[in-house]
XYZ file of C-alpha atoms in Angstrom:
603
model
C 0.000 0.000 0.000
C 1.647 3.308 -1.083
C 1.836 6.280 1.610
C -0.822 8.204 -0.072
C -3.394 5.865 0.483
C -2.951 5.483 3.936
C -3.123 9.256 4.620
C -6.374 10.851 6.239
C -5.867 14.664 7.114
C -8.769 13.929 9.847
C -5.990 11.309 11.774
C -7.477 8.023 11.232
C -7.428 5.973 8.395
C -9.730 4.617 6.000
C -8.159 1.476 4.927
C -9.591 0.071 1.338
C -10.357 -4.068 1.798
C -7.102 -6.103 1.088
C -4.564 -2.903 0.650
C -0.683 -3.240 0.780
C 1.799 -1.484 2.994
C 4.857 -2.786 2.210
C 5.334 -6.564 1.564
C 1.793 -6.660 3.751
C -1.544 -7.641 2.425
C -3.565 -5.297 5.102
C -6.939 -7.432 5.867
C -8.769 -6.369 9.280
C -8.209 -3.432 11.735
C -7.559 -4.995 14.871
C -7.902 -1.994 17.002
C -6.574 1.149 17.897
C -5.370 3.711 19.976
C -4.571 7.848 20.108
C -0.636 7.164 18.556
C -1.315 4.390 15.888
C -3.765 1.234 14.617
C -2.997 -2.582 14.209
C -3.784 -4.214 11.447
C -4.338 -7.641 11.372
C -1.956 -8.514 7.972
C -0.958 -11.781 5.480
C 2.948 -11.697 4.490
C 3.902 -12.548 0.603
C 3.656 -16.466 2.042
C 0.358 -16.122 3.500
C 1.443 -16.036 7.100
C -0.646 -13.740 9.401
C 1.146 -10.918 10.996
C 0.154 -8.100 13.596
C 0.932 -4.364 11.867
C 1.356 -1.740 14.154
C 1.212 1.903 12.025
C 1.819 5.328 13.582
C -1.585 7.535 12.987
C 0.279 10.106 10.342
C 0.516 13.338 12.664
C 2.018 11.288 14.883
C 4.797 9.826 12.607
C 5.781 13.448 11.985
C 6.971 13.722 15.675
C 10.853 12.324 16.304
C 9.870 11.410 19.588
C 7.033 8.922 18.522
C 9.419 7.537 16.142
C 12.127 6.594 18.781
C 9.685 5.204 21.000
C 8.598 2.647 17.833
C 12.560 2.314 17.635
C 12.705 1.223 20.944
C 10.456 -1.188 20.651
C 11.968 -2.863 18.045
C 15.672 -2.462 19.941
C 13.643 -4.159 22.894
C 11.846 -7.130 21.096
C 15.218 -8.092 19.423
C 16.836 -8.970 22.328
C 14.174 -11.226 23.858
C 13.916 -14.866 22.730
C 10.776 -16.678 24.943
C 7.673 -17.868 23.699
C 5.917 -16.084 26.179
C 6.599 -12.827 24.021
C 5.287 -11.734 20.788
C 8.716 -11.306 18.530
C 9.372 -8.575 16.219
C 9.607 -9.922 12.394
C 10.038 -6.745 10.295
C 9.843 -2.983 11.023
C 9.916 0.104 8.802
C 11.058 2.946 11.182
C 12.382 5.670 8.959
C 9.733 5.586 5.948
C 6.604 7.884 6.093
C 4.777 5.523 7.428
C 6.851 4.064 10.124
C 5.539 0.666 11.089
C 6.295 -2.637 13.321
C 5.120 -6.272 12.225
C 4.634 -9.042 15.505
C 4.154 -12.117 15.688
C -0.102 -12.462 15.491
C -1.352 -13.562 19.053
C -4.744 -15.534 18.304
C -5.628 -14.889 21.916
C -7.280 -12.726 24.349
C -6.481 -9.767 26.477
C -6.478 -10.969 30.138
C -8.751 -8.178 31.199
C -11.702 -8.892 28.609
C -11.109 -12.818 29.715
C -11.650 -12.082 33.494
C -14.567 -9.544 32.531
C -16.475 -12.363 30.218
C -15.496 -15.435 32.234
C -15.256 -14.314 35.294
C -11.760 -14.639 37.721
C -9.334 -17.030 37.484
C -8.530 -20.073 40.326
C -6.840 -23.141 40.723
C -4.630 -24.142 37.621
C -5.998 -21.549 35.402
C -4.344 -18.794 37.520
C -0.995 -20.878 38.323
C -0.828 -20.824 34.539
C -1.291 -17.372 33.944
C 1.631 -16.371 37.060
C 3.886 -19.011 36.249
C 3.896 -18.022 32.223
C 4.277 -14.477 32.787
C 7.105 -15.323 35.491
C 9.425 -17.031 32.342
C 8.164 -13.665 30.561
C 9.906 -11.549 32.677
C 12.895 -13.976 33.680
C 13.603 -13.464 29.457
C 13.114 -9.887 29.403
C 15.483 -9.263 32.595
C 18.080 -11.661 31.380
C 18.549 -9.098 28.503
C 18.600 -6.286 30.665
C 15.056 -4.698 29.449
C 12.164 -3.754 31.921
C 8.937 -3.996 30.517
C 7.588 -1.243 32.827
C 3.537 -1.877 31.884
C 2.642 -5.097 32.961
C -0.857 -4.858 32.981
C -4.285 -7.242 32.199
C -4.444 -5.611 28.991
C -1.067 -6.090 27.895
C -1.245 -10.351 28.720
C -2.862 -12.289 26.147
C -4.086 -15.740 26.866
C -3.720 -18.381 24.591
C -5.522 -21.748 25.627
C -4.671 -20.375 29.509
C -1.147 -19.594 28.607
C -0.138 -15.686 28.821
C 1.884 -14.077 26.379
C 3.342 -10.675 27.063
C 2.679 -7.974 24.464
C 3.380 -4.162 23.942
C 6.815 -3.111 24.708
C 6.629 0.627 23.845
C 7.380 1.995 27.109
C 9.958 -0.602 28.036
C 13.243 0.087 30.019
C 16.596 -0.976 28.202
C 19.585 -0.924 30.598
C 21.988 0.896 27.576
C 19.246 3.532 26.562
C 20.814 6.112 27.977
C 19.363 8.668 25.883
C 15.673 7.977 26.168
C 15.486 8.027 30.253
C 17.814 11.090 31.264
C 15.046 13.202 30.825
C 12.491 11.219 33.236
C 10.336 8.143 32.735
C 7.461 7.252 31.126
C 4.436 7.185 32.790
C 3.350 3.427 33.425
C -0.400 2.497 33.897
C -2.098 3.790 37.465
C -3.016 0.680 39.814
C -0.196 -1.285 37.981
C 2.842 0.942 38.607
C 5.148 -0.042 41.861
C 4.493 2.370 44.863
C 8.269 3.203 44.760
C 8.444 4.512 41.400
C 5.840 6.463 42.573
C 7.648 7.730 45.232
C 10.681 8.903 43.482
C 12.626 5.515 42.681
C 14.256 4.064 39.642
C 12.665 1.342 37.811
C 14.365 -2.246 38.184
C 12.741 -5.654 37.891
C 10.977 -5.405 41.273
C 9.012 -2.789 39.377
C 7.754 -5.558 37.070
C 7.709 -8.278 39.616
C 5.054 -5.982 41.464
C 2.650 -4.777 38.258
C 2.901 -9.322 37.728
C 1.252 -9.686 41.408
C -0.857 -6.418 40.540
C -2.233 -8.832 36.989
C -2.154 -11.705 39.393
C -4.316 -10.251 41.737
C -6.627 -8.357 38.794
C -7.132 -12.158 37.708
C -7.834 -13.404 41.312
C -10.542 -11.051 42.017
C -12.010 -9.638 38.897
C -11.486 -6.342 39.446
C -8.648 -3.419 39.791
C -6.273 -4.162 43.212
C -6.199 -0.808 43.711
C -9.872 0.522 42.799
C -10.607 2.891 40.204
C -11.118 6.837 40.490
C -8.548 9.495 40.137
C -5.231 8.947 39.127
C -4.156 10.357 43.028
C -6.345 8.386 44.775
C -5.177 5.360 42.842
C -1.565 6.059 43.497
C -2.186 7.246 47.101
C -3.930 3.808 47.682
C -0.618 2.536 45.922
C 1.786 3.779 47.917
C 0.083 3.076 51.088
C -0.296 -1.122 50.212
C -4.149 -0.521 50.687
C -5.286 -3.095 48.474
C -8.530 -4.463 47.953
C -8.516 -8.127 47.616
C -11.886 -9.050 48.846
C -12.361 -10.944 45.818
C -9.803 -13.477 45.820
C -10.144 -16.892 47.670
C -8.998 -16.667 51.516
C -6.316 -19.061 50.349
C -4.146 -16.917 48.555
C -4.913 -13.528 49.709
C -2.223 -13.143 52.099
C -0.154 -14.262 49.231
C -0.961 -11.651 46.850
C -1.539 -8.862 50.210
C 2.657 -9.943 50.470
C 3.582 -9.623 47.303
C 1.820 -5.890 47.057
C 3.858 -4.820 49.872
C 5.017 -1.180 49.021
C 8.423 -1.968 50.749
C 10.634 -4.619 47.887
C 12.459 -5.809 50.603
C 9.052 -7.020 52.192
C 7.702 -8.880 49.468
C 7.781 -12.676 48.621
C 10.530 -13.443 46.269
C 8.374 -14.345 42.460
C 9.638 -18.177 43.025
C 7.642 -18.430 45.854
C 4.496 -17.222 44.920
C 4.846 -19.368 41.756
C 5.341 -22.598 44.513
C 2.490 -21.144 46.494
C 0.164 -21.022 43.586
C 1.288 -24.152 42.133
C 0.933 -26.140 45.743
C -3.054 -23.437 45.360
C -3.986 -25.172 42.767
C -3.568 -28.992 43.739
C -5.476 -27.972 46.461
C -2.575 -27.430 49.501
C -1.317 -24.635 51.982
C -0.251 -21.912 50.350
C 1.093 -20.214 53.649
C 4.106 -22.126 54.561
C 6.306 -22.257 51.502
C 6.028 -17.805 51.852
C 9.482 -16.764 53.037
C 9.938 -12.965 52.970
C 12.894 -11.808 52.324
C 15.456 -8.924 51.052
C 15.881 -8.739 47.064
C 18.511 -6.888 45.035
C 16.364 -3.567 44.006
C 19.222 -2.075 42.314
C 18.295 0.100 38.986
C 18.299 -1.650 35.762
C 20.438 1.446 34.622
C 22.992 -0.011 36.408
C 24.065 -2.850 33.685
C 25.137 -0.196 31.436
C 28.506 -0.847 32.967
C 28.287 -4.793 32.015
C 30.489 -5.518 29.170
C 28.347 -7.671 27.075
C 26.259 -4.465 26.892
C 28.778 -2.487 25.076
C 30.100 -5.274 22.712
C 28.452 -3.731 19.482
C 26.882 -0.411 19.627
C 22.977 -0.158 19.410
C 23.616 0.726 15.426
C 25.181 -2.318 14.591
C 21.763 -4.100 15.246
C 20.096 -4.332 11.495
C 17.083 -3.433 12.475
C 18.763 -0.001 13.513
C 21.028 0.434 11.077
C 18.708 0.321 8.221
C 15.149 -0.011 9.122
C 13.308 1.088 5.679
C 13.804 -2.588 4.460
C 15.228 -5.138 7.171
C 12.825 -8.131 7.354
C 13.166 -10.595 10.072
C 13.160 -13.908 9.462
C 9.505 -14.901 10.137
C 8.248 -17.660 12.661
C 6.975 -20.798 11.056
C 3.152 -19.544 11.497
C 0.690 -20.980 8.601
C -2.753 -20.100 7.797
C -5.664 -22.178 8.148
C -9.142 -22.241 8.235
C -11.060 -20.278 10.946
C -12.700 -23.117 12.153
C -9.062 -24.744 13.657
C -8.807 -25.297 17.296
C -5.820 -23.093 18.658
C -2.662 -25.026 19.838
C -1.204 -23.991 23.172
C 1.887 -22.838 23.704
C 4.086 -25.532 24.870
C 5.702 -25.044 28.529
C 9.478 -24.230 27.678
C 10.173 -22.517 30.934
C 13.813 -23.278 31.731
C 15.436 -24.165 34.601
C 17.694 -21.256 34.397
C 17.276 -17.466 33.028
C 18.023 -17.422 29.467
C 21.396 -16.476 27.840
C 21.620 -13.196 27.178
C 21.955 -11.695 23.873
C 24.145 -8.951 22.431
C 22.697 -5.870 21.185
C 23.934 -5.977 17.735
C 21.666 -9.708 17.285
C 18.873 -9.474 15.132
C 15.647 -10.748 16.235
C 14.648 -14.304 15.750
C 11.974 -16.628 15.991
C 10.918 -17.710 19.670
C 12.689 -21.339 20.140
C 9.782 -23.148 20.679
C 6.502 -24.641 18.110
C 5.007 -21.905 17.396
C 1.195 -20.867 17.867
C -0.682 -21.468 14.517
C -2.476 -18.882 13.435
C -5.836 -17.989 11.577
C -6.487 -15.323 9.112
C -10.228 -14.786 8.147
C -11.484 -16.353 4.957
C -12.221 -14.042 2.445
C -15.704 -12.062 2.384
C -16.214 -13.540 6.834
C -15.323 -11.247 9.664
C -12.645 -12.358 12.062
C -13.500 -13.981 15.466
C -13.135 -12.009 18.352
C -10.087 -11.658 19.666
C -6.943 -10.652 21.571
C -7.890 -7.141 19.567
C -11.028 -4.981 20.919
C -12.563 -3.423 17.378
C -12.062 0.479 17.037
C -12.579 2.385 18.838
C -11.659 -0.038 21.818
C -8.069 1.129 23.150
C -4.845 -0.720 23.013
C -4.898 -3.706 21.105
C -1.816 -5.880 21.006
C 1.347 -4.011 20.155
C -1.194 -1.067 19.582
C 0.490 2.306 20.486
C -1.701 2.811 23.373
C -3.415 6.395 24.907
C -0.950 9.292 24.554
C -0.970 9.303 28.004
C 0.613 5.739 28.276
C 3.284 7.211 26.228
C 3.886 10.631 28.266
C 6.403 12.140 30.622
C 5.478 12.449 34.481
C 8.305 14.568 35.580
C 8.298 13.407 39.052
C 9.028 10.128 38.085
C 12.582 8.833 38.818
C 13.730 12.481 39.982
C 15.839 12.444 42.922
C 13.266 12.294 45.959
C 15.513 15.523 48.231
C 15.594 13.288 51.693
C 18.013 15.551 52.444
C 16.620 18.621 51.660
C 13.289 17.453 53.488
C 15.068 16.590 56.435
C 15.961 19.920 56.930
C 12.542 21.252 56.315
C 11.428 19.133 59.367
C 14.614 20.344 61.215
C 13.476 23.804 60.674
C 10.071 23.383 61.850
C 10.883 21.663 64.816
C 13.430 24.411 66.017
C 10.767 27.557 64.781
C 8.126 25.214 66.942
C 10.315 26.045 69.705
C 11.075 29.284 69.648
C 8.060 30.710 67.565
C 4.984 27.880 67.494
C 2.216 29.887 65.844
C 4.770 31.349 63.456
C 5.279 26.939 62.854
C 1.676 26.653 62.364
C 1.262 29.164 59.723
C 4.318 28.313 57.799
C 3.196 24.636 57.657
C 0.147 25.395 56.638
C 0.863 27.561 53.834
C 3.582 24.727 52.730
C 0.835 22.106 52.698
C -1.436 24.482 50.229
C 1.833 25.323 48.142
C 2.884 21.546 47.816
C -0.802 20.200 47.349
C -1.586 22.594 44.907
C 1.795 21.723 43.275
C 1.421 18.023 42.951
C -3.043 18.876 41.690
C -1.388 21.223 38.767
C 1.024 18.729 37.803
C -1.024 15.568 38.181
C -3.971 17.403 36.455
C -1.205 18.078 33.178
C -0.369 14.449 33.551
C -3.339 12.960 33.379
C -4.346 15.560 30.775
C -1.638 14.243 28.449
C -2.645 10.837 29.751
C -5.731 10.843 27.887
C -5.583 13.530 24.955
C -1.676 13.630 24.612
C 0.435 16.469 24.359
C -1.352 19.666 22.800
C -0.140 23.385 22.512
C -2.563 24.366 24.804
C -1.143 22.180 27.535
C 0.345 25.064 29.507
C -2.593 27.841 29.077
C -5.248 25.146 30.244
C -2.824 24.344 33.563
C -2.644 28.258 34.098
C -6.221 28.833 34.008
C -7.216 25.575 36.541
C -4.201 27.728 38.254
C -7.173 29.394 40.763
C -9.008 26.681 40.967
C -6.228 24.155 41.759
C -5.198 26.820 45.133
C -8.516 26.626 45.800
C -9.119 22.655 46.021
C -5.305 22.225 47.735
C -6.363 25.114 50.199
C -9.528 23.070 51.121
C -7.567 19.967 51.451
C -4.217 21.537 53.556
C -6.851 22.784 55.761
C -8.509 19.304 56.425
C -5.548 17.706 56.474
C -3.855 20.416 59.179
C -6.842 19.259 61.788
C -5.598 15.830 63.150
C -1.921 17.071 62.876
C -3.064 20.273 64.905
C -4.529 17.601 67.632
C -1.331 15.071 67.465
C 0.644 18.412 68.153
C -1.009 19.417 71.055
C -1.303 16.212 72.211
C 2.603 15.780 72.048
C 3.032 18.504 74.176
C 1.415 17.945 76.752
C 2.669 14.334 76.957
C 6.176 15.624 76.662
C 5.702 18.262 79.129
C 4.010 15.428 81.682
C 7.432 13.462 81.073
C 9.878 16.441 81.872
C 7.792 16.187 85.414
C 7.822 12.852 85.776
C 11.949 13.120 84.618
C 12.475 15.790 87.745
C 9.654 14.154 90.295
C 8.152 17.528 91.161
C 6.701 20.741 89.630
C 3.693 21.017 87.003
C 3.877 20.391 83.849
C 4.489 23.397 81.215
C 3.748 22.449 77.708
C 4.721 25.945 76.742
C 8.080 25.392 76.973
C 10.888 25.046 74.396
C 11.239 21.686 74.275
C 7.433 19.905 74.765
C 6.807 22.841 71.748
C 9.578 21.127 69.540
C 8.124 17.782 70.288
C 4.488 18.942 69.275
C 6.240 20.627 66.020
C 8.238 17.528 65.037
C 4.828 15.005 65.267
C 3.008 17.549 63.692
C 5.710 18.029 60.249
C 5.608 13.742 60.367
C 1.802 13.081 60.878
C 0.906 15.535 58.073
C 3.741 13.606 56.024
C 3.325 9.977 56.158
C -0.404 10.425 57.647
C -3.970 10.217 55.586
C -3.814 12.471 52.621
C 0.553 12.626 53.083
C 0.987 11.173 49.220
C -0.080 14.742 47.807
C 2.103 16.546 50.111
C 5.095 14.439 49.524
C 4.843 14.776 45.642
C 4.235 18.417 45.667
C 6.865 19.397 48.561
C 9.850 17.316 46.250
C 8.245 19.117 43.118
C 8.706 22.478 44.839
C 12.544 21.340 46.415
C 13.326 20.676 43.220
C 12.259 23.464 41.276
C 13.977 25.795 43.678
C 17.333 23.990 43.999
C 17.478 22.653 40.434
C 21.113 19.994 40.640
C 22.654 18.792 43.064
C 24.921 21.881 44.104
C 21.376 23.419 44.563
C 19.989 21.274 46.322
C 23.949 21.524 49.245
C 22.857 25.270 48.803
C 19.310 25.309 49.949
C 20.249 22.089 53.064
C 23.118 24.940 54.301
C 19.992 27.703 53.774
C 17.512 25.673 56.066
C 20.377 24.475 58.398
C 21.423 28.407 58.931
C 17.606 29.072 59.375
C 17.165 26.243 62.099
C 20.338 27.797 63.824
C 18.907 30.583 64.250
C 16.104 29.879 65.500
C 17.794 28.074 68.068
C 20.046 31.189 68.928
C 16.795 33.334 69.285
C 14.664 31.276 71.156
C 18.044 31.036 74.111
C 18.223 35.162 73.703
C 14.809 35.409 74.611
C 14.363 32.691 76.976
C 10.876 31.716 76.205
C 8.911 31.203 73.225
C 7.272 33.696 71.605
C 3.486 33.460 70.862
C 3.291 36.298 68.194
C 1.192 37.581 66.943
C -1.244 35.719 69.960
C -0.230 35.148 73.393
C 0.191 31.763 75.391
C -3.111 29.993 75.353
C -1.696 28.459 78.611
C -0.641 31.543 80.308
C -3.170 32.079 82.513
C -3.134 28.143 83.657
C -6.347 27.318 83.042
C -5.715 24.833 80.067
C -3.116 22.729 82.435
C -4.046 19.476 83.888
């Protein structure tokens, strides 16, 4: 099919029945999504192929085009059945395109939705299978980043792990300095959230996140806003009421927000094996610490920097570089669907160099069917347009965006000596505390509601010109909702503080065994300060604050030497609060006076 007659001013296109785009006989959309459409596709031989084709005001954008790059970088380096391989791509024509193996199967999410959750042997399937997914993908360094229900298609109850476009290679240097890509909300690991590099815990907790989805029928982690999804991430609050009593503290385990408290994979694959002949799940769990390290860190492996990334084929000339193709054949709708054999090895897999083009999966491949001519394909793995993200379907723009808060450094540091600095004005100043963590909470929660509202903005619609004149105009709005919410969230900080006070001031007297108690004082005031900063940090409501206060640290000490500068500003600032609270000798209640100073609020 020549490039004119896929091009549609309006975005979309209009495909005529049986059209050619390339050495590709184009026969059924498949589905779609905002960057691109798959086509379901017969090669020269007759084989059926998945197409995936950038939308054309997309393919004018470099950035869309490396992304499509990187996927085919990240499929040639994988060799499992488990994953659909790469078999030709066209990356610098004006149509830039990807051909995959076709999956005959179904997205896990539309599975669980028609047939209801998965138990016994049908989920020990779907966890083991996706286990030798990722055990491939990490043994060449990649991190598939998305694991999600709709990116697992099942095949006869085997899973096979599709759309790499966000994926994580350990060399790509050039395509994560910038920040990360935003994963899926509910399936993204609480500490990427929280500031973190990705690594293969970050997959190994979106598999228990699917694993659980299948379970229980229904989103771990609730639907909603994207901040109350990722607040409920972040705190472990997951909702597994679903799933059989068996297994739940399995999957509550392996959705710990800590990696060092989770299960290691091997076990909950043992667990759900021993599930599904009926046994005890809870004895073979053994908790216990697992290397977290980012994948970024293999860059410094050798067999990484072997050939460089444009000695792979694929890369060096993309307008014509066809993969050899995987032994699939057509035949007639009507055939049952073979599944894919259990390969799973004993060990990881050998890793591959960069430079290696992509071959066939080493196992018997998964006939496929292509539609007889003038009969409409079986439903399948791909949901008909205008149903989002097919297999290897550029997903939402959103799925394909930049969160900047993502894999920034978190500013412990710097935060640290914000709570240092409260503590110490506490002391010497306490309503002057009160106000100035107040007005912090409404700057930082109005932060992290701007940003999140751009994010999820280019989540759904992608990135538009009028991106930034939208965000200033919810400016007002945004104060207003993080004023509402600062204020709410002061109140059981306010009591905690007051409540530390007191208790501190009742141990000083019980330290000296006489006198009365004086909560007024420097140092119950510091302890009321300090519980105050923490509660409103880690308590309900704390995962807004804690985005929007390292958003702000950030912003104003952009690097590293920024961020020494501003620590030595807040350290000098704490000093001196110190130094005036022992000039004056007693804290200062401006602009009130001591609501304990005539003694009637003293036990």
């Amino acid at each position: 099919m020549t490039a004119e007659i896929l091009d549609d001013p309006s975005g979309r296109e209009h495909l005529p029945e049986h059209a050619v785009l390339g050495r590709y006989r184009l026969v059924q959309r498949l589905g779609e999504g905002g960057m691109g459409v798959v086509h379901l596709a017969l090669d020269r031989q007759g084989r059926a192929v998945a197409i995936k084709v950038l939308r054309p005001h997309v393919a004018l954008d470099p950035a869309a085009r490396a992304r499509l790059s990187r996927e085919v970088d990240t499929l040639g380096r994988v060799r499992s059945p488990r994953v659909a391989p790469v078999i030709d791509a066209d990356i610098d024509g004006e149509r830039p395109y990807i051909v995959t193996r076709y999956v005959p199967g179904v997205p896990l999410d539309d599975l669980v939705e028609s047939q209801g959750p998965l138990d016994g042997d049908a989920l020990h399937r779907l966890g083991s299978g996706l286990a030798e997914a990722l055990d491939a993908i990490h043994g060449c360094d990649v991190i598939h980043r998305d694991l999600k229900p709709g990116n697992v298609l099942v095949v006869d109850g085997d899973p096979v792990l599709i759309d790499f476009g966000i994926a994580h290679v350990a060399d790509d240097v050039r395509l994560t300095m910038t920040g990360l890509v935003m994963g899926t909300p509910g399936y993204l690991a609480p500490e990427v959230i929280e500031g973190a590099p990705v690594s293969r815990a970050t997959d190994w907790w979106g598999w228990a996140a699917t694993l659980a989805y299948a379970a229980s029928g229904r989103p771990p982690f609730g639907r909603g806003s994207m901040d109350a999804v990722l607040t409920r991430v972040t705190a472990g609050d997951a909702d597994l009421s679903g799933v059989d009593p068996r297994i739940a503290p399995l999957l509550y385990a392996a959705l710990a927000p800590v990696p060092s408290e989770r299960p290691h994979e091997r076990e909950v694959v043992t667990a759900l094996e021993r599930y599904a002949r009926g046994g005890l799940v809870t004895d073979v769990i053994t908790v216990r610490p697992r290397p977290t390290a980012p994948a970024t860190e293999a860059l410094a492996v050798p067999r990484t920097s072997v050939l460089p990334l444009s000695r792979n084929p694929l890369s060096r000339n993309r307008s014509r570089q066809p993969i050899p193709p995987v032994a699939a054949s057509l035949a007639p709708a009507t055939q049952p669907q073979q599944a894919l054999p259990d390969t799973r090895p004993q060990q990881p897999l050998p890793p591959t160099l960069v430079g290696a083009p992509a071959t066939p999966a080493p196992a018997t491949p998964v006939p496929t069917t292509g539609p007889p001519p003038g009969h409409e394909l079986e439903r399948t793995a791909y949901p008909q347009a205008p149903a989002p993200s097919p297999q290897g379907a550029p997903g939402s723009p959103g799925e394909q965006q930049v969160d900047p808060r993502i894999g920034r450094p978190s500013r412990s540091g710097t935060v640290a000596a914000l709570l240092g600095l409260l503590t110490a004005t506490a002391a010497v100043a306490p309503v002057v505390a009160a106000l100035g963590l107040l007005l912090w909470m409404v700057l930082a929660r109005t932060t992290d509601r701007s940003v999140t509202s751009l994010v999820v903005r280019r989540h759904e619609k992608g990135r538009r010109r009028s991106d930034v004149p939208v965000a200033v105009l919810a400016g007002p709005w945004h104060l207003l909702v993080g004023t509402v919410s600062a204020v709410f969230g002061a109140v059981m900080p306010a009591v905690i503080a007051v409540a530390g006070a007191f208790c501190a001031a009742l141990a000083v007297v019980a330290s000296r065994g006489s006198g009365s108690p004086q909560p007024d004082a420097f140092l119950p005031l510091a302890v009321g300060g300090a519980l105050a900063g923490l509660l409103a940090w880690w308590g309900p409501g704390g995962a807004g604050l804690r985005r929007g206060t390292r958003s702000v640290v950030r912003g104003l000490s952009p690097g590293a030497g920024g961020s020494r500068v501003l620590v030595l500003l807040l350290l000098v600032a704490m000093g001196a609060a110190v130094a005036v609270g022992l000039t004056q000798g007693q804290p200062s209640w401006w602009p009130m006076t001591s609501p304990w100073a005539d003694g009637s609020l003293l036990p």
